[in-house]
Coordinates of C-alpha atoms and ligand atoms in Angstrom, one line a residue:
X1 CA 80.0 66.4 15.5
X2 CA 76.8 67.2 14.3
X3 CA 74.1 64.4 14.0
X4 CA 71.4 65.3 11.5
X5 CA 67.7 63.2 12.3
X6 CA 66.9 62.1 8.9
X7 CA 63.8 60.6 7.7
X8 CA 63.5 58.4 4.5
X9 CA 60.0 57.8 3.3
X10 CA 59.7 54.1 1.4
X11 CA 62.1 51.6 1.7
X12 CA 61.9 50.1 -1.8
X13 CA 64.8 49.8 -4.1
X14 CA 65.6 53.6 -3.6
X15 CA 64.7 53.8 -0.3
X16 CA 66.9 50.5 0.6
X17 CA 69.3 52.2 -1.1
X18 CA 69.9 55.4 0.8
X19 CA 69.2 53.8 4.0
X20 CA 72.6 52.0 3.1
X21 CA 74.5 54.7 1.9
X22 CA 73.8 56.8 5.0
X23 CA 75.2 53.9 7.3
X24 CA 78.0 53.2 5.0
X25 CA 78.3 57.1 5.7
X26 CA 78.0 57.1 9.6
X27 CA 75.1 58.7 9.8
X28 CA 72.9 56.7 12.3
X29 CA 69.7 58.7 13.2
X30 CA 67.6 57.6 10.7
X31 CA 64.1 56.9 10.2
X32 CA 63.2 54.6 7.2
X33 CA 59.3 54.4 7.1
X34 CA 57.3 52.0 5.0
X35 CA 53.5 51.7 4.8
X36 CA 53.8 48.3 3.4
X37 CA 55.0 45.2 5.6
X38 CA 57.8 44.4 4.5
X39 CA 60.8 46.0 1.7
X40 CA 60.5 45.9 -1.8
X41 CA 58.1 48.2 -3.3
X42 CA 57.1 47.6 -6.8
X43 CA 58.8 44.7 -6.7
X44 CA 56.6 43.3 -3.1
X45 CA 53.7 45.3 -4.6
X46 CA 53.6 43.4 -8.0
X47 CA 53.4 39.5 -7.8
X48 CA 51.4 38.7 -10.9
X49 CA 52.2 35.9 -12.9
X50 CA 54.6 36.0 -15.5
X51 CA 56.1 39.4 -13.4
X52 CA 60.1 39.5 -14.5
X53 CA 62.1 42.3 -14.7
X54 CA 63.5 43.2 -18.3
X55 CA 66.7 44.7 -17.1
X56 CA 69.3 42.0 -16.9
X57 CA 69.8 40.2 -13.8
X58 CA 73.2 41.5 -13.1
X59 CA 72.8 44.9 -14.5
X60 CA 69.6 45.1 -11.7
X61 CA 71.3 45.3 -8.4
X62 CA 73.4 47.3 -6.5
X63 CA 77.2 47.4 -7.0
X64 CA 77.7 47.4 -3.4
X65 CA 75.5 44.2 -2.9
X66 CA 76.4 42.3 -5.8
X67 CA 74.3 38.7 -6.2
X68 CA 76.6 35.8 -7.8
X69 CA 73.1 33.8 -7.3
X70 CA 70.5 35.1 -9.8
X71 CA 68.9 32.4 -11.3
X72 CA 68.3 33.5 -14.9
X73 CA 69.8 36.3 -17.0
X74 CA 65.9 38.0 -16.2
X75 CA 65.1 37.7 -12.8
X76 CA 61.5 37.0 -11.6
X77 CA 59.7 39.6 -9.3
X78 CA 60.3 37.4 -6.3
X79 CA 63.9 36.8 -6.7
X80 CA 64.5 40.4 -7.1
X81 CA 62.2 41.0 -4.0
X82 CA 64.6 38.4 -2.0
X83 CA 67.2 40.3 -3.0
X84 CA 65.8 43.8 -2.0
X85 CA 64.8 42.3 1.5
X86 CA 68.4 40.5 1.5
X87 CA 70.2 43.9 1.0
X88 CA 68.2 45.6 3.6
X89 CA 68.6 42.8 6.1
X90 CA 72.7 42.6 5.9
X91 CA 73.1 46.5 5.9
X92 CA 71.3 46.7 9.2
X93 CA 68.7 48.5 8.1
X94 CA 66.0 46.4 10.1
X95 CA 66.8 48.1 13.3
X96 CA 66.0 51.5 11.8
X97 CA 62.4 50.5 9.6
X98 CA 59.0 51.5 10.5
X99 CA 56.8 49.0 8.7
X100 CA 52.8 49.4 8.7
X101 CA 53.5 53.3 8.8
X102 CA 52.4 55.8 6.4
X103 CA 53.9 59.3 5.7
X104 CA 50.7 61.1 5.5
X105 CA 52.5 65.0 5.5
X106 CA 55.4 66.4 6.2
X107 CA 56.0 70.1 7.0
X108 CA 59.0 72.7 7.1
X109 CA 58.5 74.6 10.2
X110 CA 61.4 76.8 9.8
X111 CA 63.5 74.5 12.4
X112 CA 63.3 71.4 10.4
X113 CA 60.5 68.7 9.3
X114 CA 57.6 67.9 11.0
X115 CA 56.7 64.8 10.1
X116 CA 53.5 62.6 10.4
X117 CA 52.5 59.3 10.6
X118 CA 49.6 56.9 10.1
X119 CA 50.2 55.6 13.6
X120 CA 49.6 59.1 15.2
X121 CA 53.0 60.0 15.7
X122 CA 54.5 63.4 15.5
X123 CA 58.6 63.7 15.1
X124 CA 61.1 66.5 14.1
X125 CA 63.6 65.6 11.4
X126 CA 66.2 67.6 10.0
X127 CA 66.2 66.3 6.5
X128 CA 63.2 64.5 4.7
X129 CA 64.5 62.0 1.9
X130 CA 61.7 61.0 -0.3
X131 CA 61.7 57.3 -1.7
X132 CA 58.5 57.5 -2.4
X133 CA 58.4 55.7 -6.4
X134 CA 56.3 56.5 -8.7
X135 CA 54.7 53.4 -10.5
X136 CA 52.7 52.8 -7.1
X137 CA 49.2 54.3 -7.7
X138 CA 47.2 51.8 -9.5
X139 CA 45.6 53.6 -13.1
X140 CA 41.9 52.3 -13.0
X141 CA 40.3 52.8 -15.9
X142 CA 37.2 54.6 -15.9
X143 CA 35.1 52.1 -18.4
X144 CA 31.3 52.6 -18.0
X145 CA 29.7 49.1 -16.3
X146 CA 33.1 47.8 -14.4
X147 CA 31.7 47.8 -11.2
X148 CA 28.9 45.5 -12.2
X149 CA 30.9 42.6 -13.0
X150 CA 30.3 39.6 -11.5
X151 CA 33.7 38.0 -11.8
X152 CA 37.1 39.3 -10.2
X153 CA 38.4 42.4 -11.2
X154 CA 42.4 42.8 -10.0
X155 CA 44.7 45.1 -10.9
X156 CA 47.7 44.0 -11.7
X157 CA 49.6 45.9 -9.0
X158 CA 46.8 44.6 -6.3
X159 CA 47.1 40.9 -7.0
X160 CA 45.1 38.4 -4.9
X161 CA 46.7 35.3 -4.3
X162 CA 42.9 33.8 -3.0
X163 CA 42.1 34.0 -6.6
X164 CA 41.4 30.7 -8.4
X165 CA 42.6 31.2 -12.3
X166 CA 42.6 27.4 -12.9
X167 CA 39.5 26.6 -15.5
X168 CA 38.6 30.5 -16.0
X169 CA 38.1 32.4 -18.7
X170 CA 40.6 35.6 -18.2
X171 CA 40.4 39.1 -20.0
X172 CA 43.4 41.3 -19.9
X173 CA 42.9 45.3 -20.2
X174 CA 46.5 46.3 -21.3
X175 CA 49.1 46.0 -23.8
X176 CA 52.2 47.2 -21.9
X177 CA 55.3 45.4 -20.1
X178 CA 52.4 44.2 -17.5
X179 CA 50.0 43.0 -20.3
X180 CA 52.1 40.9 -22.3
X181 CA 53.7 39.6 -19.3
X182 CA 50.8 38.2 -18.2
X183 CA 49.4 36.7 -21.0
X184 CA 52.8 35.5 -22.1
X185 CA 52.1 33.5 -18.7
X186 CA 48.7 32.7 -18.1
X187 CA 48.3 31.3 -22.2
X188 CA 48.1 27.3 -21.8
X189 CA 47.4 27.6 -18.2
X190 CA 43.4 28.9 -18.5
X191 CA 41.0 27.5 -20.9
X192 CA 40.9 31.2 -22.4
X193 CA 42.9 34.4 -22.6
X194 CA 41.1 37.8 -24.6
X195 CA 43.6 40.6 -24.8
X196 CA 42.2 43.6 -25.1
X197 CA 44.2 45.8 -26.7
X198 CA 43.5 49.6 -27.6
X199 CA 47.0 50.4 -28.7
X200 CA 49.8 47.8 -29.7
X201 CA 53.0 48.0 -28.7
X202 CA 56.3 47.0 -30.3
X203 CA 58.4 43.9 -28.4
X204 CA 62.0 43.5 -28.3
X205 CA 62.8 39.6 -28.4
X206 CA 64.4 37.8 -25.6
X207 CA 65.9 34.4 -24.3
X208 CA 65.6 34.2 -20.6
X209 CA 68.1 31.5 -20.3
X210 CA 69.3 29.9 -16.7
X211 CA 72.6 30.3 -15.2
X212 CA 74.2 27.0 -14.4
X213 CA 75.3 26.0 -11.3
X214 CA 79.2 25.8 -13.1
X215 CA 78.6 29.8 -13.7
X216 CA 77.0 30.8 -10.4
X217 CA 80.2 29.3 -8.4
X218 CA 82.2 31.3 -10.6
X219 CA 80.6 34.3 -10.5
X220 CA 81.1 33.1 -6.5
X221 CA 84.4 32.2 -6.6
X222 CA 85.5 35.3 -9.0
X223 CA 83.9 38.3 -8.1
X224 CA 85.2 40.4 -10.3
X225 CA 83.3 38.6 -13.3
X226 CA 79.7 40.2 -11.4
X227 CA 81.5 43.6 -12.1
X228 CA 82.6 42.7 -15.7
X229 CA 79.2 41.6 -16.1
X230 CA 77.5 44.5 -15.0
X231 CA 80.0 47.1 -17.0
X232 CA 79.3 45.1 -20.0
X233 CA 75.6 45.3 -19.3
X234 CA 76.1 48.9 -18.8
X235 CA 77.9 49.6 -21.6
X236 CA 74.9 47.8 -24.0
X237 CA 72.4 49.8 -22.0
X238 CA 74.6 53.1 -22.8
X239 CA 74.6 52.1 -26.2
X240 CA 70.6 52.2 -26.2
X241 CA 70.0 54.9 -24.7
X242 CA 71.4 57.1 -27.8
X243 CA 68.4 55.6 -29.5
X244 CA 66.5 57.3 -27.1
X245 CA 67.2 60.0 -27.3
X246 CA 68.8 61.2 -30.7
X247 CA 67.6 60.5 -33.9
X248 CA 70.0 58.2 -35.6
X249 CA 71.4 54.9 -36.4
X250 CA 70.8 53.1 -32.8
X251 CA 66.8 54.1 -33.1
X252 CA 66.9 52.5 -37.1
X253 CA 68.9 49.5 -36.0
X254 CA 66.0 48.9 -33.2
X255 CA 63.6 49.6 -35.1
X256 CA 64.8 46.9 -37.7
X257 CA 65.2 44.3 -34.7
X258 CA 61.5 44.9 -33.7
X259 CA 59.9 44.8 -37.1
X260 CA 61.4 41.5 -37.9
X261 CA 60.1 40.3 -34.3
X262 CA 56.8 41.0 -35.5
X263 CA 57.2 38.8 -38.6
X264 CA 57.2 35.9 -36.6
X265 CA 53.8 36.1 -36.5
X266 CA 52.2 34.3 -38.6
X267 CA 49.1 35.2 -39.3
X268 CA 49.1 38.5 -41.7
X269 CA 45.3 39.8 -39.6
X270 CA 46.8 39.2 -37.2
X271 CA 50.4 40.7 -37.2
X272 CA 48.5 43.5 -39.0
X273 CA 46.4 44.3 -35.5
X274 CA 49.5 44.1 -33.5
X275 CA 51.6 46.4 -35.5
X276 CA 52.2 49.8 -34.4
X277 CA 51.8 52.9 -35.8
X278 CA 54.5 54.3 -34.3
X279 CA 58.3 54.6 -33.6
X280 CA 60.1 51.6 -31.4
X281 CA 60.9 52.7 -28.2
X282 CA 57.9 55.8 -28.0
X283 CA 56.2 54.1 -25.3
X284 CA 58.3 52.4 -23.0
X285 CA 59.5 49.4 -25.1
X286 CA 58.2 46.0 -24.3
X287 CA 60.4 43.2 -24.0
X288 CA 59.4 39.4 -24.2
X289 CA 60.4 36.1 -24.7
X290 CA 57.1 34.6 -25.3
X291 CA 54.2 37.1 -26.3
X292 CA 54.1 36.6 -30.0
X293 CA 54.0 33.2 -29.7
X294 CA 51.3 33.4 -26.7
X295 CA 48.9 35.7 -28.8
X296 CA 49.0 33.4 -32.0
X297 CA 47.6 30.2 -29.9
X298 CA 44.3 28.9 -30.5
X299 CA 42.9 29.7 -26.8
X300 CA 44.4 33.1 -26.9
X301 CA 42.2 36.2 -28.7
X302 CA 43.5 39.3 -29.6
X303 CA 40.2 42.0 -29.0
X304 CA 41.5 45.4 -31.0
X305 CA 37.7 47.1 -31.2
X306 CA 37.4 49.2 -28.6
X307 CA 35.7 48.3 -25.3
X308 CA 32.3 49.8 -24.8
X309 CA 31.1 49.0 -21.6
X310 CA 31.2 45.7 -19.0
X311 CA 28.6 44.0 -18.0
X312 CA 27.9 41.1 -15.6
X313 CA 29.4 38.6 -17.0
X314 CA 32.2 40.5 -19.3
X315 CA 33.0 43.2 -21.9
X316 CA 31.3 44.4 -24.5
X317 CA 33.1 45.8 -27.8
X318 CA 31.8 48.8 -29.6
X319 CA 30.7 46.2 -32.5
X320 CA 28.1 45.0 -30.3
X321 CA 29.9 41.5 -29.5
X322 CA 30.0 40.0 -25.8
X323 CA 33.2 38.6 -24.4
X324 CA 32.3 36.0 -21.6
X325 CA 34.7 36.1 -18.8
X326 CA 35.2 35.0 -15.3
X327 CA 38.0 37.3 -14.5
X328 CA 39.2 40.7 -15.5
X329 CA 42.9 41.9 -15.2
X330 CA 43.6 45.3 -15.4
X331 CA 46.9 46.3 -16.7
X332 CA 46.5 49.6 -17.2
X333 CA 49.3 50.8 -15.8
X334 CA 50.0 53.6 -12.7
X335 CA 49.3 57.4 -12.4
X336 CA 53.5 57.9 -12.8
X337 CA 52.8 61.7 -12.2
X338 CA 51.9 61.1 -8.2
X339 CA 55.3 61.0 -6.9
X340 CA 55.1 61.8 -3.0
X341 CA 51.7 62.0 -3.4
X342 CA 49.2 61.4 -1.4
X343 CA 51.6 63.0 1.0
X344 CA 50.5 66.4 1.9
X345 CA 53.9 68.0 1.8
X346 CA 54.3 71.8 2.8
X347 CA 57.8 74.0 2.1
X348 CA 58.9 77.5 3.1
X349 CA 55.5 80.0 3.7
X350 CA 52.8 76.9 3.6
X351 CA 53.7 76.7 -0.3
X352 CA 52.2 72.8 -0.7
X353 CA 53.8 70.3 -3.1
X354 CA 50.6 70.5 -4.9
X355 CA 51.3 74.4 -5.8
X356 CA 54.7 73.8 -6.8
X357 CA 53.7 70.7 -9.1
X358 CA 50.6 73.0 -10.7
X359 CA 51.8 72.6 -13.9
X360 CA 53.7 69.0 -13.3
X361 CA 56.3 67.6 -11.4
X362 CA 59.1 69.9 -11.8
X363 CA 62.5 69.6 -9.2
X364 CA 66.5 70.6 -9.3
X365 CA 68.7 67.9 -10.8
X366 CA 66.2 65.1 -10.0
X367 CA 66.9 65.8 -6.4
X368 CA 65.7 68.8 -4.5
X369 CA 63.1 71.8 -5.4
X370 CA 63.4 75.5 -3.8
X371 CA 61.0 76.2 -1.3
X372 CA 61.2 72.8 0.2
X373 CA 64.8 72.7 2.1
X374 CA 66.2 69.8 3.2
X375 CA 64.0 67.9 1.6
X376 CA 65.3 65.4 -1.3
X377 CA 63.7 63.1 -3.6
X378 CA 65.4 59.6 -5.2
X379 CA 63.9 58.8 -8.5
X380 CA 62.0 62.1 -8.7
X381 CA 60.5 64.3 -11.5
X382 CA 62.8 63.4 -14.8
X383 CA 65.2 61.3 -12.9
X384 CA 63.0 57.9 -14.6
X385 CA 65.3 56.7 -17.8
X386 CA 63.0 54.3 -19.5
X387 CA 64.5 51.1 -19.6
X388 CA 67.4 52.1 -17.4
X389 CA 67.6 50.6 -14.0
X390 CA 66.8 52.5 -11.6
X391 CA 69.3 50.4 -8.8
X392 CA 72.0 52.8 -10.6
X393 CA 69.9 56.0 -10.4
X394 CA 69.4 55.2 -7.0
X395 CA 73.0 54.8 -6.1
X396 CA 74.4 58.1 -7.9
X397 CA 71.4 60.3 -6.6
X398 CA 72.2 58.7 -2.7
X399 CA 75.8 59.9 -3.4
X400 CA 74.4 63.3 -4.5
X401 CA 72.2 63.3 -0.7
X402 CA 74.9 62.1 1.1
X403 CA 77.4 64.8 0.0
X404 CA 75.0 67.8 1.0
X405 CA 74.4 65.6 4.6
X406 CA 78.3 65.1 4.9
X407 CA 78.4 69.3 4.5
X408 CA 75.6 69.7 7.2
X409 CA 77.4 67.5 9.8
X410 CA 80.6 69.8 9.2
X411 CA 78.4 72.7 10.0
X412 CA 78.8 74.0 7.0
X413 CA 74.7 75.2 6.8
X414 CA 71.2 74.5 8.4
X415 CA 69.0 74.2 5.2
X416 CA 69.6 74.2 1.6
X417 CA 67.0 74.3 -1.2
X418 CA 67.8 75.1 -5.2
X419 CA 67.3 78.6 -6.6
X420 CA 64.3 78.7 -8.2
X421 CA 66.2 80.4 -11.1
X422 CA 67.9 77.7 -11.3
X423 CA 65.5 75.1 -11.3
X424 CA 63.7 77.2 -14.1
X425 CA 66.9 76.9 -16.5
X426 CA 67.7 73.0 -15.9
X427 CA 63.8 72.3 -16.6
X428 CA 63.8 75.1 -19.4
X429 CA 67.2 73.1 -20.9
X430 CA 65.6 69.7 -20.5
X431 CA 62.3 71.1 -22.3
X432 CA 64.1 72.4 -24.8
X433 CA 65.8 69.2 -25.7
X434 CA 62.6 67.0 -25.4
X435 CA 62.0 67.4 -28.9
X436 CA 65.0 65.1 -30.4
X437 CA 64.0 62.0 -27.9
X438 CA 62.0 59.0 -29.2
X439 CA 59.3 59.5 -26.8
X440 CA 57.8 62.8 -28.8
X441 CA 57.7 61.2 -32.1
X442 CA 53.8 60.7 -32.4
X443 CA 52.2 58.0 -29.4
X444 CA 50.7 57.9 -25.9
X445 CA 52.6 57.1 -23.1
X446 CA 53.0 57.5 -19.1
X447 CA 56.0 59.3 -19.8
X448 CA 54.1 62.3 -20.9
X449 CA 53.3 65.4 -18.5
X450 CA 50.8 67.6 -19.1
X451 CA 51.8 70.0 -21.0
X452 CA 52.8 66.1 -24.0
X453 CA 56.5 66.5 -23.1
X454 CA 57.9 63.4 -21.7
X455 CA 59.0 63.5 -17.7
X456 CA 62.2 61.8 -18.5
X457 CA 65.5 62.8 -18.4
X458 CA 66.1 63.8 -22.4
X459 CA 69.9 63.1 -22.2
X460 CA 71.5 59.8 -21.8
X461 CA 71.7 58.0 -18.2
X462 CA 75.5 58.3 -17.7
X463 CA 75.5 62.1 -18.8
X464 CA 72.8 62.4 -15.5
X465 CA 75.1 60.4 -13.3
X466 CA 77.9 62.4 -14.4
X467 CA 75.8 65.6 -13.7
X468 CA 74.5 64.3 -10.0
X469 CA 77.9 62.7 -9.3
X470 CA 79.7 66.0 -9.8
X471 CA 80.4 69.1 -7.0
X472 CA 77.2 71.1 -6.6
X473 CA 77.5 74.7 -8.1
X474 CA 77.4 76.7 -5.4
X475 CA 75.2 79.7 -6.9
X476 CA 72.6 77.2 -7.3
X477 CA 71.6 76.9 -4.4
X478 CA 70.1 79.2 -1.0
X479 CA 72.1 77.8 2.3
X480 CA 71.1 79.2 5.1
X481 CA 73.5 79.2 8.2
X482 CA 73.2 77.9 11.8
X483 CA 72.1 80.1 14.5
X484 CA 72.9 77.6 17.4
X485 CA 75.1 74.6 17.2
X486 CA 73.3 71.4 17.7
X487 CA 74.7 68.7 20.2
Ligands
LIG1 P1 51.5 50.9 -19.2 O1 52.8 50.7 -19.9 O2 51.1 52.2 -18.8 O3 50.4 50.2 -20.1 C1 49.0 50.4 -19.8 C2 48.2 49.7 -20.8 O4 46.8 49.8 -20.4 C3 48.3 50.3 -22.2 O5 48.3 49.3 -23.1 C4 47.1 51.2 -22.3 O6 46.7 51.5 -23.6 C5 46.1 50.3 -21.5 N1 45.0 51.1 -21.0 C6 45.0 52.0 -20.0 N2 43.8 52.5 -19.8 C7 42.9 51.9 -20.6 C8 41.6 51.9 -20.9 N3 40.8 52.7 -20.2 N4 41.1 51.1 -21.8 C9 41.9 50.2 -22.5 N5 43.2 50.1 -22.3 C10 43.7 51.0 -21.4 O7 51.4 50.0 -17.8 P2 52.2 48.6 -17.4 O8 52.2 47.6 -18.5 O9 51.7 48.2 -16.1 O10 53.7 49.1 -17.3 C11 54.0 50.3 -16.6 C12 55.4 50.4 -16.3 O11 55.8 49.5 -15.3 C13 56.3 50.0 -17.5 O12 56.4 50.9 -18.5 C14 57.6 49.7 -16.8 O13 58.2 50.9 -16.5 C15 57.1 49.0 -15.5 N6 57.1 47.6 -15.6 C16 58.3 47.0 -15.8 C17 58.3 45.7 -15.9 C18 59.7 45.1 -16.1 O14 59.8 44.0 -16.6 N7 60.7 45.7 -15.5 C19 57.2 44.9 -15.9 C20 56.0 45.5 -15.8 C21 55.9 46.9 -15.7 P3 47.3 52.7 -24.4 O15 48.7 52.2 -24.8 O16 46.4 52.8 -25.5 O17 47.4 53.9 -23.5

């Protein structure tokens, strides 16, 4: 039989992911390489206080490695990191992990990949599986006087834990999931929190209770209550997701639950600065359990003029007045447009990614792109759901990759790609239905390309897996055939 050399590029939840499916497969020449030291991704990547995921606890994990042990129905980032490393560690994937190693390009040479790596290294592959992310490349924001501050500046995603927060003033650039989070954290544990905020955001409420130890051993003892939980999880998440994407009375009924959220604030100047101007769920929604009440205490201020420059010792608002701080966190979010990038990645006839991706990330199904064969991307252009987790994206889109390896090692072809006709009617369909999701009605996001459409899948999640679980249409796609068998 034929072995295929397969290289996976990030071994974060997606990359974890298919490194397990292919063993689970039999296929056992492969390559998982991570620049980082250890598995994770976002989740070893972010470690700032306050960091939990907003996906329930047993909605976020794999079916195939389900956890009766989460601690709460939200985990924290390091629980979920745990986990991550847990799942890699019982799956065997250790044995096949390159930590401390860089992709830095890959090229199709017309007899595979040629890959490259930070540590000088040259190798052939036969496939290239990119688990690459794409909430990985800090936004810095480009605010006139930031590097003269004399405090810390951190982003959020670069976290220093030799940073002493105890008695310091703190600023926080950012009103998304990040922001909140960490002033729904730090508030009562510094003498001062200023949020600066340039647009607000609508929050979902929350309770983040435990699980008792009586309900962990059953979720032990029972494992079939871990599934019911996640299909009952999935089934609430299905029913949100029609908000997101039609018009209609799941959007009206959120919209309702946020609004009344907002109430509890107290103070009418101030509920008026943090309300929205736009639909629920337009930027990626927010969810919290403590925000509202963190912004209305007496050491907390909410900044809503805009920021004109930074100086020495803090920022200075556009009415003239100087906020004295010691540190500055910036959660501002990631470039969610770099995918692979920085990789320098280079298909059929030297076309680079960064020709293809001209006028934005653009691929077939989520998956694959033509002129790049054999190469296949988890969590790629529109395969991000907003609030959907993307431990089942992950799983469906490895089943998808698994499928077209299972073909190869039956000899079926040597390289497949997507027609580029047909990559131009799925993005031309998803285009067309952009305009009916939430995330065009009227705000700013991450999720918007270039040209203000969102990069999202417009549909809802199940309707994707259902698409990227089914057989591959064979006109879709160019296969070329194998000249010489391979041992
Ligand atoms: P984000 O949602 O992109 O928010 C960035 C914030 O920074 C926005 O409030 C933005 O303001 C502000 N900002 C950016 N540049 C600025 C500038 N130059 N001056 C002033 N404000 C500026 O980033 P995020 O909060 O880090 O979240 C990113 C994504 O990470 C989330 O959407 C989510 O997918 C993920 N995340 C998930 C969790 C979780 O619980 N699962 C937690 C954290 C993050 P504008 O709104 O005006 O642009």
């Amino acid at each position: 039989m034929n072995t295929p050399r397969i290289a996976i590029v990030g071994a974060g939840i997606s990359g974890i992911c298919m490194g397990v499916a292919l063993r689970r497969a039999g296929f056992t020449d492969f390559t998982l390489f991570e620049k980082g030291a250890d598995y994770g991704g976002t989740w070893r990547d972010n470690v700032y206080p306050g960091l939990v995921c907003d996906v329930p606890s047993r909605y976020y994990q794999f079916t195939f490695a389900m956890n009766p042990e989460w601690s709460r129905l939200y985990s924290t980032g390091p629980e979920i990191k745990d986990y991550l490393v847990g799942v890699a560690h019982d799956h065997g994937l250790r044995e096949h992990t390159r930590f401390g190693v860089e992709v830095t390009a890959a090229e199709f040479t017309g007899d595979g990949w040629r890959v490259s790596g930070s540590d000088g290294r040259v190798e052939r592959f036969d496939f290239v599986l990119c688990a690459t992310g794409f909430l990985h490349r800090p936004n810095l924001p480009d605010i006139p006087g930031l590097d003269e501050f004399r405090g810390t500046v951190m982003h959020s995603a670069r976290w220093r834990d030799d940073v002493e927060l105890t008695g310091k003033r703190v600023g926080v650039i950012g009103t998304g999931s990040t922001g909140t989070q960490l002033v729904g954290a730090l508030a009562g544990q510094v003498p001062k929190v200023v949020m600066f905020q340039r647009t607000p955001q609508w929050i979902l409420p929350t309770v983040n209770r435990a699980y008792t130890g009586v309900s962990k051993q059953l979720y032990r003892r029972i494992p079939l209550l871990g599934k019911a939980s996640y299909h009952l999880n999935r089934g609430f998440f299905a029913a949100f997701s029609q908000g997101l994407v039609h018009p209609g009375r799941v959007r009206t009924f959120i919209q309702w639950v946020v609004a009344r959220n907002l109430r509890s604030v107290e103070d009418p100047v101030l509920r008026r600065k943090l309300t929205p101007d736009y639909q629920a769920m337009c930027k990626r929604l927010v969810v919290s359990d403590r925000f509202y009440r963190a912004i209305q205490r007496p050491d907390v201020e909410l900044v809503t003029e805009g920021i004109d420059h930074i100086d020495e010792h803090g920022v200075v608002t556009a009415d003239g007045v100087h906020h004295d701080l010691d540190i500055l966190l910036l959660a501002t979010g990631f470039d969610s447009h770099a995918f692979m990038r920085p990789m320098a990645i280079t298909g059929t006839d030297g076309r680079t990614l960064d020709e293809a991706w001209a006028a934005g990330p653009r691929a077939f199904e989520g998956v694959m792109m033509p002129d790049f064969p054999n190469l296949f991307m988890l969590v790629g252009p529109h395969s991000p759901f907003a609030n959907h987790p993307l431990t089942a994206v992950a799983e469906a889109q490895s089943a998808r990759i698994v499928g077209w390896l299972t073909r190869w090692r039956a000899g079926e072809f040597e390289t497949v790609a997507p027609t580029r006709a047909a990559t131009d009617r799925y993005n031309a369909r998803m285009r067309a239905a952009a305009p009916s999701t939430v995330w065009t009605t009227g705000c700013q996001s991450w999720y918007l390309g270039k040209d203000g459409l969102p990069e999202l899948w417009p549909w809802t999640p199940s309707a994707y897996e259902k698409l990227i679980r089914s057989t591959p249409t064979a006109a879709d796609y160019r296969l070329s055939q194998r000249a010489v068998t391979r041992k």
